PDB file of C-alpha atoms in Angstrom:
ATOM      1  CA  MET A   1      -0.009  -0.022   0.006  1.00 43.00           C
ATOM      2  CA  SER A   2       1.219   3.542  -0.828  1.00 51.00           C
ATOM      3  CA  ASP A   3       2.654   5.462   2.083  1.00 65.00           C
ATOM      4  CA  GLU A   4       2.274   8.787   0.262  1.00 85.00           C
ATOM      5  CA  LYS A   5       0.867  11.608   2.349  1.00 81.00           C
ATOM      6  CA  THR A   6      -1.351  14.595   1.617  1.00 84.00           C
ATOM      7  CA  HIS A   7      -2.589  17.460   3.770  1.00 79.00           C
ATOM      8  CA  PHE A   8      -5.770  17.443   5.806  1.00 73.00           C
ATOM      9  CA  GLY A   9      -5.757  20.997   7.014  1.00 73.00           C
ATOM     10  CA  TYR A  10      -2.285  21.329   8.551  1.00 75.00           C
ATOM     11  CA  GLN A  11      -1.979  17.599   9.257  1.00 78.00           C
ATOM     12  CA  GLN A  12      -0.188  15.117   6.982  1.00 83.00           C
ATOM     13  CA  VAL A  13      -2.333  11.987   6.442  1.00 75.00           C
ATOM     14  CA  PRO A  14      -2.134   9.016   4.079  1.00 85.00           C
ATOM     15  CA  ILE A  15      -3.613   9.804   0.687  1.00 87.00           C
ATOM     16  CA  GLY A  16      -6.173   7.051   1.082  1.00 78.00           C
ATOM     17  CA  GLU A  17      -7.496   8.514   4.324  1.00 83.00           C
ATOM     18  CA  LYS A  18      -8.177  12.082   3.271  1.00 83.00           C
ATOM     19  CA  ALA A  19     -11.503  11.467   1.528  1.00 79.00           C
ATOM     20  CA  LYS A  20     -12.923   9.698   4.610  1.00 79.00           C
ATOM     21  CA  ARG A  21     -11.767  12.475   6.932  1.00 78.00           C
ATOM     22  CA  VAL A  22     -13.255  15.176   4.744  1.00 76.00           C
ATOM     23  CA  ALA A  23     -16.470  13.133   4.547  1.00 72.00           C
ATOM     24  CA  ASP A  24     -16.604  12.977   8.365  1.00 77.00           C
ATOM     25  CA  VAL A  25     -16.289  16.788   8.502  1.00 72.00           C
ATOM     26  CA  PHE A  26     -19.217  17.333   6.152  1.00 74.00           C
ATOM     27  CA  HIS A  27     -21.433  14.663   7.705  1.00 72.00           C
ATOM     28  CA  SER A  28     -20.852  16.619  10.907  1.00 70.00           C
ATOM     29  CA  VAL A  29     -21.598  20.071   9.524  1.00 69.00           C
ATOM     30  CA  ALA A  30     -24.364  19.305   7.041  1.00 66.00           C
ATOM     31  CA  ASP A  31     -27.372  20.216   9.186  1.00 71.00           C
ATOM     32  CA  ASN A  32     -25.875  23.629  10.168  1.00 70.00           C
ATOM     33  CA  TYR A  33     -24.053  24.320   6.893  1.00 70.00           C
ATOM     34  CA  ASP A  34     -26.387  27.070   5.497  1.00 69.00           C
ATOM     35  CA  ILE A  35     -26.660  29.023   8.766  1.00 72.00           C
ATOM     36  CA  MET A  36     -22.929  28.796   9.314  1.00 69.00           C
ATOM     37  CA  ASN A  37     -22.281  30.083   5.824  1.00 73.00           C
ATOM     38  CA  ASP A  38     -24.360  33.157   6.556  1.00 75.00           C
ATOM     39  CA  VAL A  39     -22.728  33.707   9.975  1.00 73.00           C
ATOM     40  CA  MET A  40     -19.140  33.086   8.809  1.00 77.00           C
ATOM     41  CA  SER A  41     -19.332  35.380   5.736  1.00 79.00           C
ATOM     42  CA  PHE A  42     -21.806  37.915   7.204  1.00 80.00           C
ATOM     43  CA  GLY A  43     -24.039  36.927   4.291  1.00 83.00           C
ATOM     44  CA  VAL A  44     -21.524  37.939   1.660  1.00 91.00           C
ATOM     45  CA  HIS A  45     -21.265  34.331   0.288  1.00 91.00           C
ATOM     46  CA  ARG A  46     -24.631  35.103  -1.371  1.00 91.00           C
ATOM     47  CA  LEU A  47     -23.046  37.909  -3.420  1.00 94.00           C
ATOM     48  CA  TRP A  48     -20.073  35.716  -4.363  1.00 95.00           C
ATOM     49  CA  LYS A  49     -22.486  33.001  -5.657  1.00 95.00           C
ATOM     50  CA  ARG A  50     -24.637  35.567  -7.410  1.00 97.00           C
ATOM     51  CA  PHE A  51     -21.555  36.816  -9.316  1.00 98.00           C
ATOM     52  CA  THR A  52     -20.653  33.194 -10.098  1.00 98.00           C
ATOM     53  CA  LEU A  53     -24.127  32.603 -11.596  1.00 98.00           C
ATOM     54  CA  SER A  54     -23.782  35.776 -13.725  1.00 98.00           C
ATOM     55  CA  GLN A  55     -20.613  34.246 -15.249  1.00 98.00           C
ATOM     56  CA  THR A  56     -22.183  30.860 -16.247  1.00 98.00           C
ATOM     57  CA  GLY A  57     -23.563  32.091 -19.546  1.00 97.00           C
ATOM     58  CA  LEU A  58     -26.370  29.520 -19.096  1.00 98.00           C
ATOM     59  CA  LYS A  59     -29.218  29.547 -21.572  1.00 98.00           C
ATOM     60  CA  ALA A  60     -32.529  27.665 -21.744  1.00 98.00           C
ATOM     61  CA  GLY A  61     -32.088  24.034 -22.713  1.00 98.00           C
ATOM     62  CA  GLN A  62     -28.458  23.713 -21.568  1.00 98.00           C
ATOM     63  CA  LYS A  63     -27.012  21.112 -19.194  1.00 98.00           C
ATOM     64  CA  VAL A  64     -25.044  22.198 -16.139  1.00 98.00           C
ATOM     65  CA  LEU A  65     -23.220  20.275 -13.397  1.00 98.00           C
ATOM     66  CA  ASP A  66     -22.935  21.776  -9.889  1.00 98.00           C
ATOM     67  CA  LEU A  67     -20.035  19.855  -8.313  1.00 97.00           C
ATOM     68  CA  ALA A  68     -19.614  19.712  -4.558  1.00 93.00           C
ATOM     69  CA  GLY A  69     -22.987  21.420  -4.731  1.00 93.00           C
ATOM     70  CA  GLY A  70     -23.800  20.637  -1.133  1.00 85.00           C
ATOM     71  CA  THR A  71     -27.065  22.225  -0.015  1.00 85.00           C
ATOM     72  CA  GLY A  72     -28.060  23.272  -3.512  1.00 93.00           C
ATOM     73  CA  ASP A  73     -28.091  27.079  -3.456  1.00 92.00           C
ATOM     74  CA  LEU A  74     -26.431  27.373  -6.841  1.00 96.00           C
ATOM     75  CA  ALA A  75     -28.421  24.457  -8.329  1.00 97.00           C
ATOM     76  CA  LEU A  76     -31.702  25.975  -7.210  1.00 96.00           C
ATOM     77  CA  LYS A  77     -30.951  29.230  -9.223  1.00 97.00           C
ATOM     78  CA  MET A  78     -29.675  27.305 -12.204  1.00 98.00           C
ATOM     79  CA  THR A  79     -32.842  25.267 -12.580  1.00 97.00           C
ATOM     80  CA  SER A  80     -34.714  28.418 -13.593  1.00 97.00           C
ATOM     81  CA  MET A  81     -31.803  29.594 -15.837  1.00 98.00           C
ATOM     82  CA  VAL A  82     -31.857  26.409 -17.987  1.00 98.00           C
ATOM     83  CA  GLY A  83     -35.629  26.084 -17.815  1.00 97.00           C
ATOM     84  CA  PRO A  84     -37.794  22.981 -18.283  1.00 96.00           C
ATOM     85  CA  SER A  85     -35.957  21.879 -21.421  1.00 97.00           C
ATOM     86  CA  GLY A  86     -32.499  22.068 -19.646  1.00 98.00           C
ATOM     87  CA  GLN A  87     -31.004  19.951 -16.923  1.00 98.00           C
ATOM     88  CA  VAL A  88     -29.162  20.660 -13.702  1.00 98.00           C
ATOM     89  CA  VAL A  89     -27.097  17.868 -12.034  1.00 98.00           C
ATOM     90  CA  LEU A  90     -26.436  18.481  -8.366  1.00 98.00           C
ATOM     91  CA  SER A  91     -23.503  16.385  -7.281  1.00 97.00           C
ATOM     92  CA  ASP A  92     -21.593  15.944  -4.005  1.00 94.00           C
ATOM     93  CA  ILE A  93     -19.280  13.209  -2.701  1.00 91.00           C
ATOM     94  CA  ASN A  94     -20.985  13.516   0.676  1.00 90.00           C
ATOM     95  CA  GLY A  95     -24.360  11.836   1.071  1.00 90.00           C
ATOM     96  CA  SER A  96     -25.431  13.982   4.034  1.00 89.00           C
ATOM     97  CA  MET A  97     -24.817  17.215   2.075  1.00 89.00           C
ATOM     98  CA  LEU A  98     -26.501  15.829  -1.046  1.00 93.00           C
ATOM     99  CA  ARG A  99     -29.529  14.865   1.055  1.00 92.00           C
ATOM    100  CA  ARG A 100     -29.763  18.403   2.406  1.00 91.00           C
ATOM    101  CA  GLY A 101     -29.585  19.817  -1.100  1.00 93.00           C
ATOM    102  CA  ARG A 102     -32.255  17.522  -2.373  1.00 95.00           C
ATOM    103  CA  GLU A 103     -34.545  18.474   0.523  1.00 93.00           C
ATOM    104  CA  ARG A 104     -33.999  22.138  -0.214  1.00 93.00           C
ATOM    105  CA  LEU A 105     -34.854  21.905  -3.890  1.00 95.00           C
ATOM    106  CA  ILE A 106     -37.936  19.834  -3.186  1.00 95.00           C
ATOM    107  CA  ASP A 107     -39.032  22.326  -0.580  1.00 94.00           C
ATOM    108  CA  ASN A 108     -38.696  24.975  -3.315  1.00 94.00           C
ATOM    109  CA  GLY A 109     -40.875  23.031  -5.689  1.00 94.00           C
ATOM    110  CA  VAL A 110     -38.112  22.075  -8.048  1.00 94.00           C
ATOM    111  CA  ALA A 111     -38.700  18.830  -9.972  1.00 86.00           C
ATOM    112  CA  GLY A 112     -38.255  17.661 -13.580  1.00 90.00           C
ATOM    113  CA  ASN A 113     -35.044  19.347 -14.612  1.00 96.00           C
ATOM    114  CA  ILE A 114     -32.857  18.329 -11.626  1.00 97.00           C
ATOM    115  CA  GLU A 115     -30.880  15.198 -11.017  1.00 97.00           C
ATOM    116  CA  TYR A 116     -28.881  14.146  -7.940  1.00 97.00           C
ATOM    117  CA  VAL A 117     -25.606  12.197  -8.253  1.00 97.00           C
ATOM    118  CA  GLN A 118     -23.237  11.224  -5.427  1.00 95.00           C
ATOM    119  CA  ALA A 119     -19.819  11.320  -7.077  1.00 95.00           C
ATOM    120  CA  ASN A 120     -16.126  11.862  -6.511  1.00 94.00           C
ATOM    121  CA  ALA A 121     -14.797  14.855  -8.559  1.00 95.00           C
ATOM    122  CA  GLU A 122     -11.657  12.882  -9.451  1.00 95.00           C
ATOM    123  CA  CYS A 123     -13.558  10.245 -11.451  1.00 96.00           C
ATOM    124  CA  LEU A 124     -16.851  11.748 -12.566  1.00 98.00           C
ATOM    125  CA  PRO A 125     -19.425   9.167 -13.825  1.00 98.00           C
ATOM    126  CA  PHE A 126     -20.550  11.090 -16.961  1.00 98.00           C
ATOM    127  CA  ALA A 127     -19.842  10.695 -20.640  1.00 98.00           C
ATOM    128  CA  ASP A 128     -17.364  12.830 -22.538  1.00 98.00           C
ATOM    129  CA  ASP A 129     -18.680  16.146 -23.788  1.00 98.00           C
ATOM    130  CA  THR A 130     -21.882  16.205 -21.654  1.00 98.00           C
ATOM    131  CA  PHE A 131     -22.102  19.558 -19.979  1.00 98.00           C
ATOM    132  CA  ASP A 132     -22.259  23.202 -21.171  1.00 98.00           C
ATOM    133  CA  CYS A 133     -21.044  24.432 -17.780  1.00 98.00           C
ATOM    134  CA  ILE A 134     -19.632  23.072 -14.532  1.00 98.00           C
ATOM    135  CA  THR A 135     -19.529  24.976 -11.294  1.00 98.00           C
ATOM    136  CA  ILE A 136     -17.694  24.007  -8.111  1.00 98.00           C
ATOM    137  CA  ALA A 137     -18.120  26.439  -5.197  1.00 95.00           C
ATOM    138  CA  PHE A 138     -15.980  25.982  -2.046  1.00 91.00           C
ATOM    139  CA  GLY A 139     -15.295  22.354  -2.887  1.00 91.00           C
ATOM    140  CA  LEU A 140     -12.100  22.069  -4.823  1.00 95.00           C
ATOM    141  CA  ARG A 141      -9.920  22.657  -1.739  1.00 91.00           C
ATOM    142  CA  ASN A 142     -11.327  19.483  -0.159  1.00 89.00           C
ATOM    143  CA  VAL A 143     -10.429  17.301  -3.139  1.00 92.00           C
ATOM    144  CA  THR A 144      -7.423  15.056  -2.629  1.00 90.00           C
ATOM    145  CA  ASP A 145      -6.044  15.086  -6.216  1.00 94.00           C
ATOM    146  CA  LYS A 146      -6.987  18.420  -7.588  1.00 96.00           C
ATOM    147  CA  ASP A 147      -5.173  17.911 -10.898  1.00 97.00           C
ATOM    148  CA  LYS A 148      -7.002  14.639 -11.533  1.00 97.00           C
ATOM    149  CA  ALA A 149     -10.361  16.357 -10.696  1.00 98.00           C
ATOM    150  CA  LEU A 150      -9.716  19.237 -13.131  1.00 98.00           C
ATOM    151  CA  ARG A 151      -8.907  16.740 -15.919  1.00 98.00           C
ATOM    152  CA  SER A 152     -12.097  14.847 -15.133  1.00 98.00           C
ATOM    153  CA  MET A 153     -14.106  18.068 -15.350  1.00 98.00           C
ATOM    154  CA  LEU A 154     -12.493  19.003 -18.659  1.00 98.00           C
ATOM    155  CA  ARG A 155     -13.369  15.574 -20.151  1.00 98.00           C
ATOM    156  CA  ILE A 156     -17.083  15.887 -19.483  1.00 98.00           C
ATOM    157  CA  LEU A 157     -17.428  19.501 -20.678  1.00 98.00           C
ATOM    158  CA  LYS A 158     -18.644  20.067 -24.197  1.00 98.00           C
ATOM    159  CA  PRO A 159     -16.240  21.883 -26.512  1.00 98.00           C
ATOM    160  CA  GLY A 160     -16.772  25.578 -25.779  1.00 98.00           C
ATOM    161  CA  GLY A 161     -18.100  24.763 -22.315  1.00 98.00           C
ATOM    162  CA  ARG A 162     -16.851  26.540 -19.254  1.00 98.00           C
ATOM    163  CA  LEU A 163     -15.743  25.672 -15.680  1.00 98.00           C
ATOM    164  CA  LEU A 164     -16.228  28.067 -12.816  1.00 98.00           C
ATOM    165  CA  VAL A 165     -14.246  27.471  -9.590  1.00 98.00           C
ATOM    166  CA  LEU A 166     -15.363  29.697  -6.719  1.00 96.00           C
ATOM    167  CA  GLU A 167     -13.014  29.188  -3.806  1.00 94.00           C
ATOM    168  CA  PHE A 168     -11.309  30.858  -0.929  1.00 90.00           C
ATOM    169  CA  SER A 169      -8.007  32.366  -2.002  1.00 93.00           C
ATOM    170  CA  LYS A 170      -5.198  34.620  -0.862  1.00 94.00           C
ATOM    171  CA  PRO A 171      -6.065  38.189   0.296  1.00 94.00           C
ATOM    172  CA  VAL A 172      -4.479  40.900  -1.915  1.00 94.00           C
ATOM    173  CA  ALA A 173      -5.976  44.044  -0.386  1.00 93.00           C
ATOM    174  CA  PRO A 174      -3.356  45.924   1.731  1.00 92.00           C
ATOM    175  CA  GLY A 175      -3.569  45.103   5.482  1.00 94.00           C
ATOM    176  CA  LEU A 176      -6.283  42.408   4.972  1.00 94.00           C
ATOM    177  CA  ALA A 177      -4.170  39.313   5.513  1.00 91.00           C
ATOM    178  CA  PRO A 178      -3.489  39.671   9.345  1.00 91.00           C
ATOM    179  CA  VAL A 179      -7.136  40.616  10.018  1.00 91.00           C
ATOM    180  CA  TYR A 180      -8.340  37.644   7.994  1.00 88.00           C
ATOM    181  CA  ASP A 181      -5.895  35.349   9.852  1.00 88.00           C
ATOM    182  CA  ALA A 182      -7.175  36.519  13.218  1.00 88.00           C
ATOM    183  CA  TYR A 183     -10.778  35.931  12.051  1.00 86.00           C
ATOM    184  CA  SER A 184     -10.064  32.480  10.651  1.00 84.00           C
ATOM    185  CA  PHE A 185      -8.135  30.976  13.509  1.00 85.00           C
ATOM    186  CA  LYS A 186      -9.787  32.704  16.471  1.00 86.00           C
ATOM    187  CA  LEU A 187     -13.346  33.575  15.604  1.00 86.00           C
ATOM    188  CA  LEU A 188     -14.251  30.834  13.074  1.00 82.00           C
ATOM    189  CA  PRO A 189     -13.590  27.892  15.362  1.00 83.00           C
ATOM    190  CA  LEU A 190     -15.507  29.673  18.193  1.00 86.00           C
ATOM    191  CA  MET A 191     -18.452  30.149  15.893  1.00 83.00           C
ATOM    192  CA  GLY A 192     -18.287  26.469  14.986  1.00 79.00           C
ATOM    193  CA  LYS A 193     -18.158  25.540  18.658  1.00 85.00           C
ATOM    194  CA  TYR A 194     -21.151  27.623  19.791  1.00 83.00           C
ATOM    195  CA  ILE A 195     -23.415  27.664  16.699  1.00 77.00           C
ATOM    196  CA  ALA A 196     -22.707  24.314  15.007  1.00 75.00           C
ATOM    197  CA  LYS A 197     -21.424  22.539  18.216  1.00 80.00           C
ATOM    198  CA  ASP A 198     -18.369  21.438  16.210  1.00 80.00           C
ATOM    199  CA  GLU A 199     -15.147  23.357  16.812  1.00 82.00           C
ATOM    200  CA  ASP A 200     -12.867  20.849  15.240  1.00 84.00           C
ATOM    201  CA  SER A 201     -14.550  20.744  11.798  1.00 79.00           C
ATOM    202  CA  TYR A 202     -14.341  24.545  11.521  1.00 80.00           C
ATOM    203  CA  GLN A 203     -10.734  24.561  12.596  1.00 87.00           C
ATOM    204  CA  TYR A 204     -10.121  22.142   9.710  1.00 83.00           C
ATOM    205  CA  LEU A 205     -12.064  24.356   7.336  1.00 80.00           C
ATOM    206  CA  ALA A 206      -9.867  27.313   8.287  1.00 82.00           C
ATOM    207  CA  GLU A 207      -6.721  25.293   7.787  1.00 87.00           C
ATOM    208  CA  SER A 208      -7.947  23.887   4.441  1.00 87.00           C
ATOM    209  CA  ILE A 209      -8.400  27.426   3.173  1.00 85.00           C
ATOM    210  CA  ARG A 210      -4.796  28.242   3.900  1.00 86.00           C
ATOM    211  CA  MET A 211      -3.538  25.099   2.228  1.00 86.00           C
ATOM    212  CA  HIS A 212      -5.458  25.735  -1.030  1.00 90.00           C
ATOM    213  CA  PRO A 213      -3.457  27.080  -3.975  1.00 94.00           C
ATOM    214  CA  GLY A 214      -3.398  30.830  -4.504  1.00 95.00           C
ATOM    215  CA  GLN A 215      -4.921  32.673  -7.523  1.00 98.00           C
ATOM    216  CA  GLU A 216      -1.936  32.282  -9.903  1.00 98.00           C
ATOM    217  CA  THR A 217      -1.185  28.700  -8.866  1.00 98.00           C
ATOM    218  CA  LEU A 218      -4.737  27.560  -9.477  1.00 98.00           C
ATOM    219  CA  LYS A 219      -4.786  29.386 -12.789  1.00 98.00           C
ATOM    220  CA  GLY A 220      -1.622  27.418 -13.769  1.00 98.00           C
ATOM    221  CA  MET A 221      -3.235  24.126 -12.621  1.00 98.00           C
ATOM    222  CA  MET A 222      -6.323  24.766 -14.796  1.00 98.00           C
ATOM    223  CA  GLU A 223      -4.117  25.603 -17.776  1.00 98.00           C
ATOM    224  CA  GLU A 224      -2.008  22.480 -17.211  1.00 98.00           C
ATOM    225  CA  ALA A 225      -5.217  20.363 -17.101  1.00 98.00           C
ATOM    226  CA  GLY A 226      -6.104  21.647 -20.542  1.00 98.00           C
ATOM    227  CA  PHE A 227      -8.377  24.618 -19.944  1.00 98.00           C
ATOM    228  CA  ASN A 228      -8.153  27.609 -22.284  1.00 98.00           C
ATOM    229  CA  LYS A 229      -8.555  31.341 -21.714  1.00 98.00           C
ATOM    230  CA  VAL A 230      -8.221  30.958 -17.923  1.00 98.00           C
ATOM    231  CA  LYS A 231      -8.755  34.079 -15.918  1.00 98.00           C
ATOM    232  CA  TYR A 232      -9.827  34.890 -12.379  1.00 98.00           C
ATOM    233  CA  HIS A 233     -11.768  37.608 -10.531  1.00 98.00           C
ATOM    234  CA  ASN A 234     -10.695  38.522  -6.961  1.00 98.00           C
ATOM    235  CA  LEU A 235     -13.722  39.082  -4.721  1.00 96.00           C
ATOM    236  CA  SER A 236     -13.681  40.741  -1.275  1.00 95.00           C
ATOM    237  CA  GLY A 237     -10.083  41.716  -1.613  1.00 96.00           C
ATOM    238  CA  GLY A 238      -8.987  38.248  -2.708  1.00 95.00           C
ATOM    239  CA  ILE A 239     -10.517  36.386   0.250  1.00 93.00           C
ATOM    240  CA  VAL A 240     -12.352  34.595  -2.463  1.00 94.00           C
ATOM    241  CA  ALA A 241     -11.627  34.232  -6.195  1.00 97.00           C
ATOM    242  CA  LEU A 242     -13.631  32.969  -9.127  1.00 98.00           C
ATOM    243  CA  HIS A 243     -11.571  31.175 -11.752  1.00 98.00           C
ATOM    244  CA  LYS A 244     -13.020  30.591 -15.217  1.00 98.00           C
ATOM    245  CA  GLY A 245     -11.700  28.407 -17.974  1.00 98.00           C
ATOM    246  CA  TYR A 246     -12.990  26.937 -21.249  1.00 98.00           C
ATOM    247  CA  LYS A 247     -12.701  23.708 -23.149  1.00 98.00           C
ATOM    248  CA  VAL A 248     -11.466  24.160 -26.685  1.00 96.00           C
TER     249      VAL A 248
END
């Protein structure tokens, strides 16, 4: 068995263990995920996701995959963007998160143009050239082999299709980094402790953000995977970035 290691937050763990550890985190936080998103970001995550939706270019009749789609907030909006003749696939590796997303869409009366698939981003169970657009919001940093996942996404995009990666990144605004560090490592675990009753999971989430590649590194990874015309938009001073790339 391979003894190669990868990072789980700041810990080094065997590659084969990371997926299970990440799964345990999201099983733990699933029921409080939406309220914690609002609390942690002071509601700004809604603006980041609105901007992401504006960059999808989705039209009626198209097919879109929302990867690591969790509780379904992007998928919910996209069902109306592609209309009854289109299709949205909400996918997550974590069954608890996918269940929450399905419940949310059903509660909002969505049926017909939505499908739910539990899948690993590294080996997506879809045919080549299937989707007009793929989104992955705050999920790529939890993937063990990001390069493999990006190649898997490229394979299932149609020629001309686009990938949008919304993810925490590296602050670029002057003076923001130390404030953000204090927030991430002092306030965030406390919020997890008292609101979600799960301090350890939110400590991991803070650490996973720091271990995720910065803007230029991720841009290079997307280009190396085969994406074309890759660019990114810094949001909230670089705390978050939206990367966009196309399949030729």
